[in-house]
PDB file of C-alpha atoms in Angstrom:
ATOM      1  CA  MET A  12      -7.554  23.603   1.489  1.00 53.00           C
ATOM      2  CA  HIS A  13      -4.490  22.188   3.227  1.00 66.00           C
ATOM      3  CA  ILE A  14      -1.798  21.972   0.513  1.00 75.00           C
ATOM      4  CA  ALA A  15       0.916  21.050   3.031  1.00 79.00           C
ATOM      5  CA  ASP A  16      -0.747  17.684   3.654  1.00 83.00           C
ATOM      6  CA  PHE A  17      -0.591  16.749  -0.031  1.00 82.00           C
ATOM      7  CA  ALA A  18       3.132  17.559  -0.204  1.00 84.00           C
ATOM      8  CA  ALA A  19       4.048  15.923   3.111  1.00 84.00           C
ATOM      9  CA  GLY A  20       1.987  12.835   2.319  1.00 83.00           C
ATOM     10  CA  SER A  21       3.735  12.492  -1.037  1.00 86.00           C
ATOM     11  CA  ILE A  22       7.240  12.511   0.440  1.00 86.00           C
ATOM     12  CA  GLY A  23       6.218  10.285   3.345  1.00 86.00           C
ATOM     13  CA  GLY A  24       4.746   7.712   0.968  1.00 83.00           C
ATOM     14  CA  ALA A  25       7.891   7.618  -1.156  1.00 83.00           C
ATOM     15  CA  CYS A  26      10.039   7.024   1.936  1.00 85.00           C
ATOM     16  CA  GLY A  27       7.694   4.227   3.004  1.00 84.00           C
ATOM     17  CA  VAL A  28       8.048   2.448  -0.351  1.00 80.00           C
ATOM     18  CA  ALA A  29      11.830   2.428  -0.080  1.00 79.00           C
ATOM     19  CA  VAL A  30      11.662   0.879   3.394  1.00 82.00           C
ATOM     20  CA  GLY A  31       9.063  -1.797   2.670  1.00 83.00           C
ATOM     21  CA  TYR A  32       9.556  -2.842  -0.951  1.00 83.00           C
ATOM     22  CA  PRO A  33      11.613  -6.048  -0.407  1.00 84.00           C
ATOM     23  CA  LEU A  34       8.992  -7.481   1.937  1.00 83.00           C
ATOM     24  CA  ASP A  35       6.253  -6.344  -0.454  1.00 83.00           C
ATOM     25  CA  THR A  36       7.852  -8.421  -3.212  1.00 84.00           C
ATOM     26  CA  VAL A  37       7.872 -11.496  -0.966  1.00 86.00           C
ATOM     27  CA  LYS A  38       4.237 -10.824  -0.022  1.00 82.00           C
ATOM     28  CA  VAL A  39       3.056 -10.608  -3.634  1.00 80.00           C
ATOM     29  CA  ARG A  40       4.896 -13.783  -4.620  1.00 83.00           C
ATOM     30  CA  ILE A  41       3.478 -15.951  -1.847  1.00 82.00           C
ATOM     31  CA  GLN A  42       0.005 -14.591  -2.636  1.00 75.00           C
ATOM     32  CA  THR A  43       0.136 -15.462  -6.329  1.00 75.00           C
ATOM     33  CA  GLN A  44       2.593 -18.350  -6.765  1.00 76.00           C
ATOM     34  CA  LYS A  45       2.142 -21.801  -5.267  1.00 74.00           C
ATOM     35  CA  GLN A  46       5.840 -22.728  -5.636  1.00 79.00           C
ATOM     36  CA  PHE A  47       6.640 -20.956  -2.357  1.00 80.00           C
ATOM     37  CA  THR A  48       5.772 -22.734   0.879  1.00 77.00           C
ATOM     38  CA  GLY A  49       6.154 -19.669   3.098  1.00 78.00           C
ATOM     39  CA  ILE A  50       7.870 -16.349   3.757  1.00 80.00           C
ATOM     40  CA  TRP A  51      11.314 -17.770   4.495  1.00 84.00           C
ATOM     41  CA  HIS A  52      11.257 -20.168   1.523  1.00 87.00           C
ATOM     42  CA  CYS A  53      10.272 -17.328  -0.816  1.00 87.00           C
ATOM     43  CA  PHE A  54      13.000 -15.076   0.603  1.00 86.00           C
ATOM     44  CA  ILE A  55      15.762 -17.683   0.238  1.00 90.00           C
ATOM     45  CA  THR A  56      14.630 -18.778  -3.237  1.00 88.00           C
ATOM     46  CA  THR A  57      14.457 -15.206  -4.523  1.00 86.00           C
ATOM     47  CA  LEU A  58      17.855 -14.342  -3.068  1.00 88.00           C
ATOM     48  CA  SER A  59      19.578 -17.451  -4.468  1.00 88.00           C
ATOM     49  CA  LYS A  60      18.081 -17.226  -7.969  1.00 85.00           C
ATOM     50  CA  GLU A  61      17.825 -13.480  -8.539  1.00 85.00           C
ATOM     51  CA  GLY A  62      20.074 -11.845  -5.973  1.00 86.00           C
ATOM     52  CA  ILE A  63      19.240  -8.658  -4.054  1.00 83.00           C
ATOM     53  CA  HIS A  64      17.953  -7.137  -7.299  1.00 80.00           C
ATOM     54  CA  GLY A  65      15.066  -9.612  -7.259  1.00 81.00           C
ATOM     55  CA  PHE A  66      13.529  -7.904  -4.230  1.00 82.00           C
ATOM     56  CA  PHE A  67      13.446  -4.507  -5.939  1.00 79.00           C
ATOM     57  CA  LYS A  68      11.937  -5.423  -9.311  1.00 77.00           C
ATOM     58  CA  GLY A  69       9.597  -2.736 -10.570  1.00 69.00           C
ATOM     59  CA  MET A  70      10.255  -0.309  -7.722  1.00 76.00           C
ATOM     60  CA  SER A  71      10.843   2.836  -9.780  1.00 72.00           C
ATOM     61  CA  LEU A  72       7.242   3.213 -10.926  1.00 68.00           C
ATOM     62  CA  PRO A  73       5.674   2.467  -7.496  1.00 69.00           C
ATOM     63  CA  VAL A  74       7.884   5.131  -5.906  1.00 77.00           C
ATOM     64  CA  THR A  75       6.239   7.637  -8.255  1.00 76.00           C
ATOM     65  CA  THR A  76       2.696   6.292  -8.069  1.00 74.00           C
ATOM     66  CA  VAL A  77       2.715   5.657  -4.316  1.00 75.00           C
ATOM     67  CA  SER A  78       4.077   9.153  -3.829  1.00 82.00           C
ATOM     68  CA  MET A  79       1.077  10.459  -5.779  1.00 85.00           C
ATOM     69  CA  THR A  80      -1.286   8.070  -3.995  1.00 86.00           C
ATOM     70  CA  SER A  81      -0.043   9.016  -0.549  1.00 88.00           C
ATOM     71  CA  SER A  82      -0.430  12.671  -1.475  1.00 89.00           C
ATOM     72  CA  VAL A  83      -4.075  12.063  -2.428  1.00 89.00           C
ATOM     73  CA  VAL A  84      -4.774   9.967   0.687  1.00 91.00           C
ATOM     74  CA  PHE A  85      -3.353  12.401   3.222  1.00 90.00           C
ATOM     75  CA  GLY A  86      -4.626  15.492   1.400  1.00 89.00           C
ATOM     76  CA  MET A  87      -8.144  14.088   0.979  1.00 91.00           C
ATOM     77  CA  TYR A  88      -8.222  12.828   4.572  1.00 92.00           C
ATOM     78  CA  ARG A  89      -7.151  16.164   5.987  1.00 90.00           C
ATOM     79  CA  ASN A  90      -9.530  18.255   3.901  1.00 90.00           C
ATOM     80  CA  CYS A  91     -12.490  15.912   4.492  1.00 93.00           C
ATOM     81  CA  ARG A  92     -11.897  16.252   8.214  1.00 91.00           C
ATOM     82  CA  GLN A  93     -11.957  20.021   7.896  1.00 89.00           C
ATOM     83  CA  CYS A  94     -15.161  19.997   5.813  1.00 90.00           C
ATOM     84  CA  LEU A  95     -16.959  17.664   8.214  1.00 90.00           C
ATOM     85  CA  SER A  96     -15.836  19.747  11.167  1.00 88.00           C
ATOM     86  CA  GLN A  97     -17.145  22.947   9.602  1.00 87.00           C
ATOM     87  CA  LEU A  98     -20.453  21.347   8.596  1.00 87.00           C
ATOM     88  CA  ARG A  99     -21.089  20.112  12.118  1.00 81.00           C
ATOM     89  CA  GLY A 100     -20.030  23.056  14.209  1.00 75.00           C
ATOM     90  CA  GLY A 101     -17.842  25.551  12.406  1.00 71.00           C
ATOM     91  CA  PRO A 102     -14.043  26.064  12.367  1.00 69.00           C
ATOM     92  CA  GLY A 103     -12.211  24.623  15.345  1.00 70.00           C
ATOM     93  CA  THR A 104     -14.781  21.947  16.163  1.00 79.00           C
ATOM     94  CA  PRO A 105     -12.975  18.691  17.045  1.00 85.00           C
ATOM     95  CA  ASN A 106     -13.689  15.752  14.751  1.00 88.00           C
ATOM     96  CA  THR A 107     -15.653  12.791  16.035  1.00 91.00           C
ATOM     97  CA  LYS A 108     -14.410   9.226  15.530  1.00 94.00           C
ATOM     98  CA  PRO A 109     -17.017   8.531  12.762  1.00 94.00           C
ATOM     99  CA  GLU A 110     -15.826  11.648  10.921  1.00 94.00           C
ATOM    100  CA  ILE A 111     -12.219  10.445  11.086  1.00 95.00           C
ATOM    101  CA  PHE A 112     -13.310   7.011   9.832  1.00 96.00           C
ATOM    102  CA  LEU A 113     -15.301   8.499   6.911  1.00 96.00           C
ATOM    103  CA  SER A 114     -12.438  10.841   5.984  1.00 95.00           C
ATOM    104  CA  GLY A 115     -10.022   7.915   5.823  1.00 95.00           C
ATOM    105  CA  LEU A 116     -12.541   5.928   3.759  1.00 95.00           C
ATOM    106  CA  ALA A 117     -12.869   8.793   1.273  1.00 95.00           C
ATOM    107  CA  GLY A 118      -9.093   9.099   1.003  1.00 93.00           C
ATOM    108  CA  GLY A 119      -8.684   5.371   0.349  1.00 92.00           C
ATOM    109  CA  VAL A 120     -11.358   5.228  -2.361  1.00 92.00           C
ATOM    110  CA  ALA A 121      -9.991   8.353  -4.067  1.00 90.00           C
ATOM    111  CA  THR A 122      -6.572   6.769  -4.600  1.00 88.00           C
ATOM    112  CA  VAL A 123      -7.757   3.978  -6.916  1.00 87.00           C
ATOM    113  CA  THR A 124      -7.638   5.985 -10.153  1.00 82.00           C
ATOM    114  CA  VAL A 125      -4.069   7.065  -9.400  1.00 83.00           C
ATOM    115  CA  MET A 126      -2.805   3.824  -7.880  1.00 84.00           C
ATOM    116  CA  SER A 127      -4.206   1.046 -10.071  1.00 86.00           C
ATOM    117  CA  PRO A 128      -1.933   1.420 -13.157  1.00 87.00           C
ATOM    118  CA  GLY A 129       1.259   1.537 -11.104  1.00 83.00           C
ATOM    119  CA  ASP A 130       0.088  -1.260  -8.838  1.00 84.00           C
ATOM    120  CA  ILE A 131      -0.563  -3.748 -11.638  1.00 87.00           C
ATOM    121  CA  VAL A 132       2.877  -3.002 -13.123  1.00 87.00           C
ATOM    122  CA  LYS A 133       4.440  -3.565  -9.704  1.00 81.00           C
ATOM    123  CA  VAL A 134       2.663  -6.894  -9.222  1.00 82.00           C
ATOM    124  CA  ARG A 135       3.524  -8.157 -12.729  1.00 85.00           C
ATOM    125  CA  LEU A 136       7.216  -7.338 -12.312  1.00 84.00           C
ATOM    126  CA  GLN A 137       7.388  -8.731  -8.774  1.00 77.00           C
ATOM    127  CA  CYS A 138       5.923 -12.042  -9.960  1.00 79.00           C
ATOM    128  CA  GLN A 139       8.379 -12.261 -12.864  1.00 78.00           C
ATOM    129  CA  THR A 140      10.906 -14.671 -11.369  1.00 66.00           C
ATOM    130  CA  GLU A 141      13.100 -14.930 -14.479  1.00 60.00           C
ATOM    131  CA  SER A 142      16.293 -12.943 -14.137  1.00 55.00           C
ATOM    132  CA  LEU A 143      17.547 -10.588 -16.847  1.00 53.00           C
ATOM    133  CA  ARG A 144      21.118 -11.273 -15.753  1.00 51.00           C
ATOM    134  CA  ALA A 145      20.857 -15.060 -15.570  1.00 49.00           C
ATOM    135  CA  ARG A 146      19.657 -15.520 -19.143  1.00 48.00           C
ATOM    136  CA  LYS A 147      22.980 -14.427 -20.663  1.00 51.00           C
ATOM    137  CA  GLY A 148      24.809 -17.639 -19.915  1.00 50.00           C
ATOM    138  CA  ALA A 149      22.257 -20.429 -19.787  1.00 52.00           C
ATOM    139  CA  ASN A 150      19.290 -21.471 -21.868  1.00 57.00           C
ATOM    140  CA  LEU A 151      16.701 -20.020 -19.493  1.00 58.00           C
ATOM    141  CA  PRO A 152      13.277 -18.540 -20.269  1.00 64.00           C
ATOM    142  CA  LYS A 153      13.331 -14.861 -21.083  1.00 74.00           C
ATOM    143  CA  PRO A 154      11.410 -12.456 -18.863  1.00 78.00           C
ATOM    144  CA  LYS A 155       8.298 -11.053 -20.528  1.00 82.00           C
ATOM    145  CA  TYR A 156       8.821  -7.518 -19.211  1.00 84.00           C
ATOM    146  CA  ARG A 157      12.112  -5.611 -19.435  1.00 83.00           C
ATOM    147  CA  GLY A 158      11.159  -2.936 -16.923  1.00 82.00           C
ATOM    148  CA  PRO A 159       8.318  -0.769 -15.599  1.00 83.00           C
ATOM    149  CA  VAL A 160       7.784   1.284 -18.764  1.00 87.00           C
ATOM    150  CA  HIS A 161       7.958  -1.777 -21.032  1.00 89.00           C
ATOM    151  CA  CYS A 162       5.514  -3.579 -18.739  1.00 89.00           C
ATOM    152  CA  LEU A 163       3.101  -0.632 -18.801  1.00 89.00           C
ATOM    153  CA  LEU A 164       3.184  -0.391 -22.595  1.00 92.00           C
ATOM    154  CA  THR A 165       2.845  -4.172 -23.020  1.00 91.00           C
ATOM    155  CA  ILE A 166      -0.269  -4.259 -20.845  1.00 90.00           C
ATOM    156  CA  VAL A 167      -1.842  -1.413 -22.841  1.00 93.00           C
ATOM    157  CA  ARG A 168      -0.957  -3.101 -26.144  1.00 92.00           C
ATOM    158  CA  GLU A 169      -2.190  -6.581 -25.180  1.00 88.00           C
ATOM    159  CA  GLU A 170      -5.080  -5.781 -22.845  1.00 88.00           C
ATOM    160  CA  GLY A 171      -6.021  -2.197 -23.649  1.00 91.00           C
ATOM    161  CA  VAL A 172      -6.080   0.792 -21.320  1.00 90.00           C
ATOM    162  CA  LEU A 173      -8.662  -0.939 -19.134  1.00 89.00           C
ATOM    163  CA  GLY A 174      -6.062  -3.652 -18.507  1.00 87.00           C
ATOM    164  CA  LEU A 175      -4.285  -1.149 -16.265  1.00 88.00           C
ATOM    165  CA  TYR A 176      -7.367  -1.162 -14.027  1.00 88.00           C
ATOM    166  CA  ARG A 177      -7.694  -4.920 -13.661  1.00 84.00           C
ATOM    167  CA  GLY A 178      -8.211  -5.537  -9.956  1.00 83.00           C
ATOM    168  CA  ALA A 179      -9.488  -1.986  -9.371  1.00 88.00           C
ATOM    169  CA  LEU A 180     -12.635  -3.171  -7.551  1.00 90.00           C
ATOM    170  CA  PRO A 181     -10.805  -5.251  -4.916  1.00 90.00           C
ATOM    171  CA  LEU A 182      -8.243  -2.444  -4.705  1.00 89.00           C
ATOM    172  CA  MET A 183     -11.056  -0.046  -3.812  1.00 92.00           C
ATOM    173  CA  LEU A 184     -12.567  -2.540  -1.365  1.00 92.00           C
ATOM    174  CA  ARG A 185      -9.120  -2.980   0.167  1.00 91.00           C
ATOM    175  CA  ASP A 186      -8.046   0.646   0.445  1.00 92.00           C
ATOM    176  CA  GLY A 187     -11.354   2.227   1.507  1.00 94.00           C
ATOM    177  CA  PRO A 188     -11.891   0.212   4.726  1.00 95.00           C
ATOM    178  CA  SER A 189      -8.185  -0.225   5.434  1.00 95.00           C
ATOM    179  CA  TYR A 190      -7.398   3.514   5.263  1.00 95.00           C
ATOM    180  CA  ALA A 191     -10.496   4.260   7.348  1.00 96.00           C
ATOM    181  CA  THR A 192      -9.189   1.872  10.022  1.00 96.00           C
ATOM    182  CA  TYR A 193      -5.643   3.160   9.508  1.00 95.00           C
ATOM    183  CA  PHE A 194      -6.403   6.810  10.258  1.00 96.00           C
ATOM    184  CA  LEU A 195      -8.871   6.035  13.035  1.00 96.00           C
ATOM    185  CA  THR A 196      -6.274   3.874  14.796  1.00 96.00           C
ATOM    186  CA  TYR A 197      -3.562   6.487  14.347  1.00 96.00           C
ATOM    187  CA  SER A 198      -5.752   9.320  15.639  1.00 94.00           C
ATOM    188  CA  THR A 199      -6.929   7.309  18.637  1.00 95.00           C
ATOM    189  CA  LEU A 200      -3.430   6.186  19.617  1.00 95.00           C
ATOM    190  CA  CYS A 201      -2.058   9.711  19.256  1.00 93.00           C
ATOM    191  CA  GLU A 202      -4.703  10.884  21.723  1.00 92.00           C
ATOM    192  CA  TRP A 203      -3.701   8.139  24.159  1.00 93.00           C
ATOM    193  CA  PHE A 204       0.016   8.906  23.811  1.00 92.00           C
ATOM    194  CA  THR A 205      -0.347  12.670  24.231  1.00 91.00           C
ATOM    195  CA  PRO A 206       1.040  13.780  27.643  1.00 87.00           C
ATOM    196  CA  THR A 207      -1.149  15.959  29.823  1.00 84.00           C
ATOM    197  CA  GLY A 208      -0.787  19.613  28.891  1.00 82.00           C
ATOM    198  CA  LYS A 209       0.665  18.870  25.439  1.00 84.00           C
ATOM    199  CA  LYS A 210      -0.988  19.359  22.051  1.00 82.00           C
ATOM    200  CA  GLY A 211       0.311  16.088  20.604  1.00 83.00           C
ATOM    201  CA  PRO A 212       2.412  12.987  21.299  1.00 87.00           C
ATOM    202  CA  GLU A 213       6.181  12.866  21.417  1.00 89.00           C
ATOM    203  CA  TRP A 214       8.301  11.534  18.561  1.00 86.00           C
ATOM    204  CA  THR A 215       8.192   7.953  19.844  1.00 90.00           C
ATOM    205  CA  GLY A 216       4.407   8.134  20.230  1.00 92.00           C
ATOM    206  CA  VAL A 217       3.930   9.239  16.624  1.00 92.00           C
ATOM    207  CA  MET A 218       6.135   6.419  15.324  1.00 93.00           C
ATOM    208  CA  LEU A 219       4.477   3.769  17.483  1.00 95.00           C
ATOM    209  CA  ALA A 220       0.990   4.986  16.541  1.00 95.00           C
ATOM    210  CA  GLY A 221       1.943   4.955  12.852  1.00 94.00           C
ATOM    211  CA  GLY A 222       3.360   1.436  13.032  1.00 95.00           C
ATOM    212  CA  VAL A 223       0.341   0.000  14.842  1.00 96.00           C
ATOM    213  CA  ALA A 224      -2.043   1.857  12.491  1.00 96.00           C
ATOM    214  CA  GLY A 225      -0.297   0.251   9.531  1.00 94.00           C
ATOM    215  CA  MET A 226      -0.705  -3.212  11.015  1.00 95.00           C
ATOM    216  CA  THR A 227      -4.418  -2.749  11.753  1.00 96.00           C
ATOM    217  CA  GLY A 228      -5.026  -1.309   8.296  1.00 94.00           C
ATOM    218  CA  TRP A 229      -3.395  -4.307   6.624  1.00 92.00           C
ATOM    219  CA  THR A 230      -5.284  -6.739   8.851  1.00 94.00           C
ATOM    220  CA  VAL A 231      -8.494  -5.308   7.397  1.00 94.00           C
ATOM    221  CA  GLY A 232      -7.156  -5.090   3.836  1.00 91.00           C
ATOM    222  CA  THR A 233      -5.268  -8.382   3.381  1.00 90.00           C
ATOM    223  CA  PRO A 234      -8.163 -10.562   2.076  1.00 91.00           C
ATOM    224  CA  MET A 235      -8.946  -8.084  -0.723  1.00 92.00           C
ATOM    225  CA  ASP A 236      -5.220  -7.679  -1.359  1.00 87.00           C
ATOM    226  CA  VAL A 237      -5.013 -11.396  -2.210  1.00 89.00           C
ATOM    227  CA  ILE A 238      -7.929 -11.148  -4.667  1.00 90.00           C
ATOM    228  CA  LYS A 239      -6.480  -7.975  -6.204  1.00 88.00           C
ATOM    229  CA  ALA A 240      -3.088  -9.569  -6.837  1.00 84.00           C
ATOM    230  CA  ARG A 241      -4.642 -12.690  -8.399  1.00 87.00           C
ATOM    231  CA  LEU A 242      -6.856 -10.708 -10.752  1.00 87.00           C
ATOM    232  CA  GLN A 243      -3.904  -8.544 -11.760  1.00 83.00           C
ATOM    233  CA  MET A 244      -1.782 -11.605 -12.578  1.00 81.00           C
ATOM    234  CA  ASP A 245      -4.596 -13.563 -14.243  1.00 81.00           C
ATOM    235  CA  GLY A 246      -3.787 -14.189 -17.900  1.00 71.00           C
ATOM    236  CA  ALA A 247      -0.356 -12.595 -17.704  1.00 68.00           C
ATOM    237  CA  ARG A 248       1.436 -15.926 -18.241  1.00 65.00           C
ATOM    238  CA  ASP A 249      -1.165 -18.417 -19.409  1.00 65.00           C
ATOM    239  CA  ILE A 250      -4.909 -18.714 -19.942  1.00 73.00           C
ATOM    240  CA  LYS A 251      -7.267 -16.699 -17.772  1.00 80.00           C
ATOM    241  CA  ARG A 252      -8.488 -18.631 -14.723  1.00 84.00           C
ATOM    242  CA  TYR A 253     -11.038 -16.173 -13.362  1.00 86.00           C
ATOM    243  CA  LYS A 254     -14.175 -14.788 -14.999  1.00 86.00           C
ATOM    244  CA  GLY A 255     -14.327 -11.833 -12.652  1.00 87.00           C
ATOM    245  CA  PHE A 256     -14.214 -10.585  -9.086  1.00 90.00           C
ATOM    246  CA  VAL A 257     -16.814 -12.935  -7.561  1.00 92.00           C
ATOM    247  CA  HIS A 258     -15.544 -15.971  -9.500  1.00 92.00           C
ATOM    248  CA  CYS A 259     -12.004 -15.276  -8.257  1.00 91.00           C
ATOM    249  CA  ILE A 260     -13.220 -15.331  -4.647  1.00 92.00           C
ATOM    250  CA  THR A 261     -15.310 -18.498  -4.998  1.00 93.00           C
ATOM    251  CA  GLU A 262     -12.650 -20.355  -7.001  1.00 92.00           C
ATOM    252  CA  THR A 263      -9.905 -19.388  -4.560  1.00 91.00           C
ATOM    253  CA  VAL A 264     -11.971 -20.642  -1.611  1.00 92.00           C
ATOM    254  CA  ARG A 265     -12.911 -23.845  -3.444  1.00 92.00           C
ATOM    255  CA  VAL A 266      -9.346 -24.741  -4.404  1.00 90.00           C
ATOM    256  CA  GLU A 267      -7.291 -23.443  -1.474  1.00 88.00           C
ATOM    257  CA  GLY A 268      -9.736 -22.798   1.363  1.00 90.00           C
ATOM    258  CA  SER A 269     -10.590 -19.550   3.141  1.00 88.00           C
ATOM    259  CA  GLY A 270      -7.257 -19.533   4.978  1.00 87.00           C
ATOM    260  CA  VAL A 271      -5.506 -18.382   1.807  1.00 86.00           C
ATOM    261  CA  PHE A 272      -6.950 -14.884   2.307  1.00 89.00           C
ATOM    262  CA  PHE A 273      -4.715 -14.431   5.342  1.00 87.00           C
ATOM    263  CA  ARG A 274      -1.718 -16.308   3.971  1.00 78.00           C
ATOM    264  CA  SER A 275       0.294 -13.097   3.688  1.00 79.00           C
ATOM    265  CA  LEU A 276      -1.051 -11.368   6.811  1.00 87.00           C
ATOM    266  CA  GLY A 277       2.131 -12.035   8.784  1.00 84.00           C
ATOM    267  CA  ILE A 278       4.434 -10.440   6.235  1.00 82.00           C
ATOM    268  CA  ASN A 279       1.967  -7.600   5.641  1.00 84.00           C
ATOM    269  CA  CYS A 280       2.102  -6.706   9.344  1.00 88.00           C
ATOM    270  CA  LEU A 281       5.874  -7.231   9.474  1.00 86.00           C
ATOM    271  CA  ARG A 282       6.279  -4.798   6.580  1.00 86.00           C
ATOM    272  CA  ALA A 283       3.563  -2.364   7.690  1.00 90.00           C
ATOM    273  CA  PHE A 284       5.053  -1.504  11.072  1.00 93.00           C
ATOM    274  CA  PRO A 285       8.400   0.000   9.960  1.00 91.00           C
ATOM    275  CA  VAL A 286       6.930   1.430   6.750  1.00 90.00           C
ATOM    276  CA  ASN A 287       4.217   3.385   8.520  1.00 93.00           C
ATOM    277  CA  MET A 288       6.531   4.458  11.313  1.00 93.00           C
ATOM    278  CA  VAL A 289       8.554   6.165   8.581  1.00 92.00           C
ATOM    279  CA  VAL A 290       5.483   7.451   6.694  1.00 92.00           C
ATOM    280  CA  PHE A 291       3.869   9.177   9.688  1.00 93.00           C
ATOM    281  CA  ALA A 292       7.112  10.462  11.164  1.00 91.00           C
ATOM    282  CA  THR A 293       8.048  12.002   7.802  1.00 91.00           C
ATOM    283  CA  TYR A 294       4.535  13.332   7.266  1.00 91.00           C
ATOM    284  CA  GLU A 295       4.234  14.996  10.681  1.00 89.00           C
ATOM    285  CA  LEU A 296       7.740  16.429  10.495  1.00 88.00           C
ATOM    286  CA  LEU A 297       7.186  17.955   7.034  1.00 88.00           C
ATOM    287  CA  VAL A 298       3.705  19.239   7.845  1.00 85.00           C
ATOM    288  CA  GLY A 299       5.166  21.109  10.793  1.00 80.00           C
ATOM    289  CA  PHE A 300       7.681  22.814   8.488  1.00 80.00           C
ATOM    290  CA  LEU A 301       5.307  23.488   5.590  1.00 77.00           C
ATOM    291  CA  ARG A 302       2.377  25.009   7.444  1.00 69.00           C
ATOM    292  CA  THR A 303       2.705  28.740   7.890  1.00 52.00           C
ATOM    293  CA  GLN A 304      -0.674  29.377   9.562  1.00 47.00           C
ATOM    294  CA  PRO A 305      -2.426  27.533  12.410  1.00 47.00           C
ATOM    295  CA  ASP A 306      -4.986  24.945  11.294  1.00 45.00           C
ATOM    296  CA  THR A 307      -8.510  24.540  12.573  1.00 41.00           C
ATOM    297  CA  ILE A 308      -7.802  20.861  13.261  1.00 42.00           C
ATOM    298  CA  GLU A 309      -4.622  20.489  15.276  1.00 45.00           C
ATOM    299  CA  PRO A 310      -2.484  17.501  14.175  1.00 47.00           C
ATOM    300  CA  PRO A 311      -0.225  15.560  16.511  1.00 48.00           C
ATOM    301  CA  LYS A 312       3.008  17.483  17.084  1.00 46.00           C
ATOM    302  CA  LEU A 313       6.428  15.941  17.422  1.00 43.00           C
ATOM    303  CA  GLU A 314       8.060  16.698  20.742  1.00 41.00           C
ATOM    304  CA  PHE A 315      11.879  16.427  20.778  1.00 33.00           C
ATOM    305  CA  GLU A 316      12.499  17.421  24.397  1.00 34.00           C
TER     306      GLU A 316
END
């Protein structure tokens, strides 16, 4: 088992959250709230009403959960690749593209149990547009949640433990295919960017491959991301609108058209590129330091010359 991948993936994921969280807040709001006409309108409105703090609501819990999630994804992906390689031809056998795809799929599906509770807290807090600071002076509505822990406990009290897993099915349908595409794209691009005679791409190649992989992964995952966010917010403020997963899809299409599933694709890609540049650069750098023995599946190496 490759323990280094779990540790490096964890730290890389945490760094990625810090880089991409403001744009993630904008993404969630335009997915779930009709008051915003687009990315720029949401950005300006959030900044004017809530200040910089409004873009970082609920970040403390996602840093922890995404760190755990990223650890599971990278660790599962790496070890699945090793198992498939050994089953097919023994240690040292290069992985095929289908094996890379299946390993990424397994990693994405495995994260749901870890990710879902933190993700619903993140979405609820990001969609809470009332400001804790603004309510001191004026007669403004009070925010329902005072922070990540209070939000978590409120959901458990009002909706039960299963409330933390609302939207888990679309989350699984989002992360399985998107991580499969993510790792396949990254692996393929790293092969293309590897100079002749080298074992892996240079630093710039790793970062570019990571950024593009993030964009392709989110292109696949955005439709399910919209459904996930709506199910997670359903009933949080008023009566429940959706009876379940299928009803949410059909009702969303009926009311807003199929184009709504890609409403946030632009900001997802805009956020994904720098985030995953950081994630993969951090991951590859740390893996190189943490591994003390050569692996049977050689990862891309960072070249600093």
